Amino acid sequence: MIKDRHITLAHGNGGRYMRELIEGVFVRHLANPALDVLHDAAPLALDHRLVPYITTDAFTVQPLEFPGGDIGSLAVNGTVNDLAVSGAVPHFLTLNAIIEEGLAVDLLDRVVANLAEAAATAGVKIVAGDTKVVPRGQGGGLYLATTGVGLRDTGCALGLDAIRVGDAILVSGPVGDHGIAVMLAREAFELKGAVRSDCASVLPFTAPVARFAGTHFMRDPTRGGLATVAHEIARASGTDVHLYEAQVPVRDAVRSVCEILGYDPYYLACEGRVVAVVTPETADDVLALWRTLPHGAQASRVGTIEAGRGRVVLETAIGGSRFLEELEDDPLPRIC
Amino acid sequence: MIKDRHITLAHGNGGRYMRELIEGVFVRHLANPALDVLHDAAPLALDHRLVPYITTDAFTVQPLEFPGGDIGSLAVNGTVNDLAVSGAVPHFLTLNAIIEEGLAVDLLDRVVANLAEAAATAGVKIVAGDTKVVPRGQGGGLYLATTGVGLRDTGCALGLDAIRVGDAILVSGPVGDHGIAVMLAREAFELKGAVRSDCASVLPFTAPVARFAGTHFMRDPTRGGLATVAHEIARASGTDVHLYEAQVPVRDAVRSVCEILGYDPYYLACEGRVVAVVTPETADDVLALWRTLPHGAQASRVGTIEAGRGRVVLETAIGGSRFLEELEDDPLPRIC
């Protein structure tokens, strides 16, 4: 560990303090043969029979720690999951940390430890990184940005352009847990701690399903939630997306908080769920597989791709229907 | 362009406002066939006879615009240069933008336009990106993070471990311009604007020199400057690094500001210079080549690797010598 209890601007100046921060916190948790802090760039050992994919994400969640995860586990899983839903297997990550002067070193240490654990669980190596320190009052304590490189089979043809009318829409588990968990952790509600984030790698869900010929598209419903994924599908494919209210799994605690505060769970972020669009013949196989996995028991067929013109329709539990509009400037819990 | 004149939190929520920000600013400037904003991850077309290298960097410079560059050109050139000094040719970049609520859209637009121009100059494509909006008071207007992927010849053996006693140390141009330019732009000094940042791609300097058999190591002297690079060399190779004060190019304006404010130019950041460690026989060839390039006229042999034990010694112009200590918590202009 470094000697100081709080981060100072000197930890960002390129000299001894910065070296001690990097060695004492980042290297201590993240060391692996592929991470060489003495070089400006790191080589990537790639299997050239597969196609390399890259993705990137910034993480600005408040608070930095919440039930079920923290900004460290989120920064790994968010990027791992973007590769996973693309049908790629993640191999390498790079990490940027923008640290606010005054951040407690203990907190930073916990976050980097959880980041390391999430990386080990997902089977990815941190190969390069950078830290910057910004003055007090110019950051939210800690912002992270991760970039992931993964490999995908040349035969994999997942994509929005593969979606067909008649396809089934599946989700791998209850929606909205992350959005509500983070909101409750930030606000001083009585319900604090009632919901845990679903923050996790979705690789166990995506890796086997990416190989099914009937799998057309996968996405993780993060910012904007299930409704926003439905809008991306509808807009890109020129279809209507029909969702069945009675089939979308939502935990009772999430539903209660939404009712009290006026949130719509379909717009709330998940960080460990997958939305898949598959042929109707494939749907049962995918659901059967998902339901055997941890956190997959509530996997459900939640909708259908129908001919139309880019709308998202919610068929309600009482037999009516309403449009789910594209998210505008809505009262949503800010989660990133 | 987007309709709003300032960024709001709604531009970060995953819905229509965010889509308009991405399409109206980022895609408008950065669009290329490899950037598909509809996918979670982008494929990388790599030549598998070469070795892929990756690097990452975060950018938190204040002010966002300064004479000679801005945070956008810096975010491209900083990452391009980390690959370049590793002997790799940069091909792909990913981009994260953490935007503070209230940032002027016009300013963001200028920055992204300059970022696009710097990417085109360096021959790199932006293939993936992410934007986040943080509440007013939790950011410095705009933070960027870029990750670069480049390709290096399998025969290239540049590295700290290749450095030998007797090697010559070269710099490609005057040191400290960036550090002083940013500091003057931030503070209300009379000298404002007297120095321009050297922010630029160093690829024209590194690409030919990486192929010379006598080139052992290259680095760009950014945070911590020439002295910090010298310390990295001395520490990693267990040698003493001798620098010759009379040979290190420093612009008169930079020297004047340093004298007035008590800065040491050897610790000031450059963003468009290269330090190279080469065999004595190669030094003149490298210098001759560099001096033909724009911004290379003052390329100079500034030091020698000597047997020793990890020290950095400055041989002064008047015939004495002093140790250049590793940067601690020193009075330096904050440039990132």
CSV table of N, CA and C in Angstrom, one decimal, chain B residues 172-247:
chain,number,residue,atom,x,y,z
B,172,SER,N,14.2,15.0,-30.1
B,172,SER,CA,13.8,15.4,-31.5
B,172,SER,C,13.5,16.9,-31.6
B,173,GLY,N,13.5,17.6,-30.5
B,173,GLY,CA,13.2,19.1,-30.5
B,173,GLY,C,13.2,19.7,-29.1
B,174,PRO,N,12.8,21.0,-29.0
B,174,PRO,CA,12.9,21.7,-27.7
B,174,PRO,C,11.9,21.0,-26.7
B,175,VAL,N,12.3,21.0,-25.5
B,175,VAL,CA,11.5,20.4,-24.4
B,175,VAL,C,10.7,21.5,-23.6
B,176,GLY,N,9.6,21.1,-23.1
B,176,GLY,CA,8.8,21.9,-22.2
B,176,GLY,C,7.8,22.8,-22.8
B,177,ASP,N,7.7,22.8,-24.1
B,177,ASP,CA,6.7,23.7,-24.8
B,177,ASP,C,5.3,23.5,-24.3
B,178,HIS,N,4.9,22.2,-24.3
B,178,HIS,CA,3.5,21.9,-23.9
B,178,HIS,C,3.2,22.3,-22.4
B,179,GLY,N,4.1,21.9,-21.5
B,179,GLY,CA,3.8,22.3,-20.1
B,179,GLY,C,3.7,23.8,-19.9
B,180,ILE,N,4.5,24.5,-20.5
B,180,ILE,CA,4.5,26.0,-20.4
B,180,ILE,C,3.2,26.6,-21.1
B,181,ALA,N,2.9,26.1,-22.3
B,181,ALA,CA,1.8,26.6,-23.1
B,181,ALA,C,0.5,26.4,-22.3
B,182,VAL,N,0.3,25.2,-21.7
B,182,VAL,CA,-0.9,24.9,-20.9
B,182,VAL,C,-1.0,25.8,-19.7
B,183,MET,N,0.2,25.9,-19.0
B,183,MET,CA,0.2,26.7,-17.7
B,183,MET,C,-0.1,28.1,-18.0
B,184,LEU,N,0.5,28.7,-19.1
B,184,LEU,CA,0.2,30.1,-19.4
B,184,LEU,C,-1.3,30.3,-19.8
B,185,ALA,N,-1.8,29.3,-20.5
B,185,ALA,CA,-3.2,29.4,-20.9
B,185,ALA,C,-4.2,29.4,-19.7
B,186,ARG,N,-3.7,28.7,-18.7
B,186,ARG,CA,-4.6,28.6,-17.5
B,186,ARG,C,-4.5,29.8,-16.6
B,187,GLU,N,-3.3,30.3,-16.4
B,187,GLU,CA,-3.1,31.4,-15.5
B,187,GLU,C,-3.2,32.7,-16.2
B,188,ALA,N,-3.4,33.8,-15.4
B,188,ALA,CA,-3.6,35.1,-16.0
B,188,ALA,C,-2.3,35.9,-16.0
B,189,PHE,N,-1.3,35.2,-16.7
B,189,PHE,CA,0.0,35.9,-16.7
B,189,PHE,C,0.0,36.8,-18.0
B,190,GLU,N,0.9,37.8,-17.9
B,190,GLU,CA,1.2,38.7,-19.1
B,190,GLU,C,1.7,37.9,-20.3
B,191,LEU,N,2.4,36.8,-20.0
B,191,LEU,CA,3.0,36.0,-21.0
B,191,LEU,C,2.1,35.1,-21.8
B,192,LYS,N,0.8,35.1,-21.4
B,192,LYS,CA,-0.2,34.2,-22.1
B,192,LYS,C,0.0,34.2,-23.6
B,193,GLY,N,0.1,33.0,-24.2
B,193,GLY,CA,0.1,32.9,-25.6
B,193,GLY,C,1.6,33.0,-26.2
B,194,ALA,N,2.5,33.2,-25.3
B,194,ALA,CA,3.9,33.3,-25.8
B,194,ALA,C,4.5,32.0,-26.3
B,195,VAL,N,4.0,30.9,-25.8
B,195,VAL,CA,4.5,29.6,-26.2
B,195,VAL,C,3.3,28.7,-26.7
B,196,ARG,N,3.6,28.0,-27.8
B,196,ARG,CA,2.6,27.1,-28.3
B,196,ARG,C,2.9,25.7,-27.9
B,197,SER,N,1.9,24.9,-27.6
B,197,SER,CA,2.2,23.4,-27.3
B,197,SER,C,2.8,22.8,-28.6
B,198,ASP,N,3.6,21.8,-28.3
B,198,ASP,CA,4.2,21.0,-29.4
B,198,ASP,C,3.3,19.8,-29.8
B,199,CYS,N,2.1,19.8,-29.3
B,199,CYS,CA,1.2,18.7,-29.5
B,199,CYS,C,1.1,18.2,-31.0
B,200,ALA,N,1.6,17.0,-31.3
B,200,ALA,CA,1.6,16.5,-32.6
B,200,ALA,C,1.9,15.0,-32.6
B,201,SER,N,1.6,14.3,-33.7
B,201,SER,CA,2.0,13.0,-33.8
B,201,SER,C,3.5,12.9,-34.0
B,202,VAL,N,4.2,12.0,-33.4
B,202,VAL,CA,5.6,11.8,-33.6
B,202,VAL,C,6.0,10.7,-34.6
B,203,LEU,N,4.9,10.2,-35.2
B,203,LEU,CA,5.1,9.1,-36.2
B,203,LEU,C,6.2,9.4,-37.2
B,204,PRO,N,6.2,10.6,-37.8
B,204,PRO,CA,7.3,10.9,-38.8
B,204,PRO,C,8.7,10.7,-38.2
B,205,PHE,N,8.8,10.9,-36.9
B,205,PHE,CA,10.1,10.7,-36.2
B,205,PHE,C,10.4,9.3,-35.9
B,206,THR,N,9.4,8.6,-35.5
B,206,THR,CA,9.6,7.2,-34.9
B,206,THR,C,9.6,6.1,-36.0
B,207,ALA,N,8.8,6.3,-37.0
B,207,ALA,CA,8.6,5.2,-38.0
B,207,ALA,C,9.9,4.8,-38.7
B,208,PRO,N,10.6,5.8,-39.2
B,208,PRO,CA,11.9,5.4,-39.9
B,208,PRO,C,13.0,5.0,-38.9
B,209,VAL,N,13.0,5.6,-37.7
B,209,VAL,CA,14.1,5.3,-36.8
B,209,VAL,C,13.9,3.9,-36.1
B,210,ALA,N,12.6,3.5,-36.0
B,210,ALA,CA,12.4,2.2,-35.4
B,210,ALA,C,13.0,1.1,-36.2
B,211,ARG,N,13.2,1.3,-37.5
B,211,ARG,CA,13.8,0.3,-38.3
B,211,ARG,C,15.3,0.2,-38.3
B,212,PHE,N,16.0,1.2,-37.7
B,212,PHE,CA,17.4,1.2,-37.6
B,212,PHE,C,17.9,0.2,-36.6
B,213,ALA,N,18.8,-0.7,-37.0
B,213,ALA,CA,19.3,-1.7,-36.0
B,213,ALA,C,19.9,-1.1,-34.8
B,214,GLY,N,20.4,0.1,-34.9
B,214,GLY,CA,21.1,0.7,-33.7
B,214,GLY,C,20.1,1.4,-32.8
B,215,THR,N,18.8,1.4,-33.1
B,215,THR,CA,17.8,2.1,-32.2
B,215,THR,C,17.4,1.1,-31.1
B,216,HIS,N,17.7,1.5,-29.8
B,216,HIS,CA,17.4,0.6,-28.7
B,216,HIS,C,16.1,0.9,-28.0
B,217,PHE,N,15.7,2.1,-27.9
B,217,PHE,CA,14.6,2.5,-27.1
B,217,PHE,C,14.1,3.9,-27.5
B,218,MET,N,12.8,4.1,-27.5
B,218,MET,CA,12.2,5.4,-27.7
B,218,MET,C,11.1,5.6,-26.7
B,219,ARG,N,10.9,6.9,-26.3
B,219,ARG,CA,9.8,7.3,-25.4
B,219,ARG,C,9.5,8.7,-25.7
B,220,ASP,N,8.2,9.0,-25.4
B,220,ASP,CA,7.8,10.4,-25.5
B,220,ASP,C,7.8,11.0,-24.1
B,221,PRO,N,8.5,12.1,-23.9
B,221,PRO,CA,8.7,12.7,-22.6
B,221,PRO,C,7.4,13.6,-22.2
B,222,THR,N,6.4,12.9,-21.8
B,222,THR,CA,5.1,13.7,-21.4
B,222,THR,C,5.2,14.1,-20.0
B,223,ARG,N,4.2,13.5,-19.1
B,223,ARG,CA,4.2,13.9,-17.7
B,223,ARG,C,5.6,13.7,-17.1
B,224,GLY,N,6.1,14.7,-16.5
B,224,GLY,CA,7.4,14.5,-15.8
B,224,GLY,C,8.6,14.8,-16.7
B,225,GLY,N,8.4,14.9,-18.0
B,225,GLY,CA,9.4,15.4,-18.9
B,225,GLY,C,10.6,14.6,-19.1
B,226,LEU,N,11.6,15.2,-19.7
B,226,LEU,CA,12.9,14.5,-20.0
B,226,LEU,C,13.5,13.9,-18.8
B,227,ALA,N,13.5,14.6,-17.7
B,227,ALA,CA,14.1,14.1,-16.5
B,227,ALA,C,13.5,12.8,-16.0
B,228,THR,N,12.1,12.7,-16.2
B,228,THR,CA,11.4,11.5,-15.7
B,228,THR,C,11.7,10.3,-16.7
B,229,VAL,N,11.8,10.6,-18.0
B,229,VAL,CA,12.3,9.5,-18.9
B,229,VAL,C,13.7,9.0,-18.5
B,230,ALA,N,14.5,10.0,-18.2
B,230,ALA,CA,15.9,9.6,-17.8
B,230,ALA,C,15.9,8.7,-16.6
B,231,HIS,N,15.0,9.0,-15.6
B,231,HIS,CA,14.9,8.2,-14.4
B,231,HIS,C,14.4,6.8,-14.7
B,232,GLU,N,13.4,6.7,-15.6
B,232,GLU,CA,12.9,5.4,-16.0
B,232,GLU,C,14.1,4.6,-16.6
B,233,ILE,N,14.8,5.2,-17.5
B,233,ILE,CA,15.9,4.5,-18.2
B,233,ILE,C,17.0,4.1,-17.1
B,234,ALA,N,17.4,5.0,-16.2
B,234,ALA,CA,18.4,4.7,-15.2
B,234,ALA,C,17.9,3.6,-14.3
B,235,ARG,N,16.7,3.7,-13.8
B,235,ARG,CA,16.2,2.7,-12.9
B,235,ARG,C,16.1,1.3,-13.5
B,236,ALA,N,15.5,1.3,-14.8
B,236,ALA,CA,15.3,0.0,-15.4
B,236,ALA,C,16.6,-0.7,-15.9
B,237,SER,N,17.6,0.1,-16.2
B,237,SER,CA,18.8,-0.5,-16.8
B,237,SER,C,20.0,-0.5,-15.8
B,238,GLY,N,19.8,0.1,-14.6
B,238,GLY,CA,20.8,0.1,-13.6
B,238,GLY,C,22.1,0.9,-14.0
B,239,THR,N,21.8,1.9,-14.9
B,239,THR,CA,23.0,2.7,-15.4
B,239,THR,C,22.8,4.1,-14.8
B,240,ASP,N,23.8,4.9,-15.1
B,240,ASP,CA,23.6,6.4,-14.9
B,240,ASP,C,23.3,7.1,-16.2
B,241,VAL,N,22.4,8.0,-16.1
B,241,VAL,CA,22.1,8.8,-17.3
B,241,VAL,C,22.7,10.1,-17.2
B,242,HIS,N,23.6,10.5,-18.1
B,242,HIS,CA,24.2,11.8,-18.1
B,242,HIS,C,23.6,12.7,-19.2
B,243,LEU,N,23.1,13.9,-18.7
B,243,LEU,CA,22.5,14.8,-19.7
B,243,LEU,C,23.4,16.0,-19.7
B,244,TYR,N,23.5,16.6,-20.9
B,244,TYR,CA,24.4,17.8,-21.1
B,244,TYR,C,23.5,19.0,-21.2
B,245,GLU,N,23.5,19.9,-20.2
B,245,GLU,CA,22.7,21.1,-20.2
B,245,GLU,C,22.8,21.9,-21.5
B,246,ALA,N,24.0,22.0,-22.0
B,246,ALA,CA,24.2,22.9,-23.1
B,246,ALA,C,23.6,22.3,-24.4
B,247,GLN,N,23.3,21.0,-24.4
B,247,GLN,CA,22.8,20.4,-25.6
B,247,GLN,C,21.3,20.2,-25.6
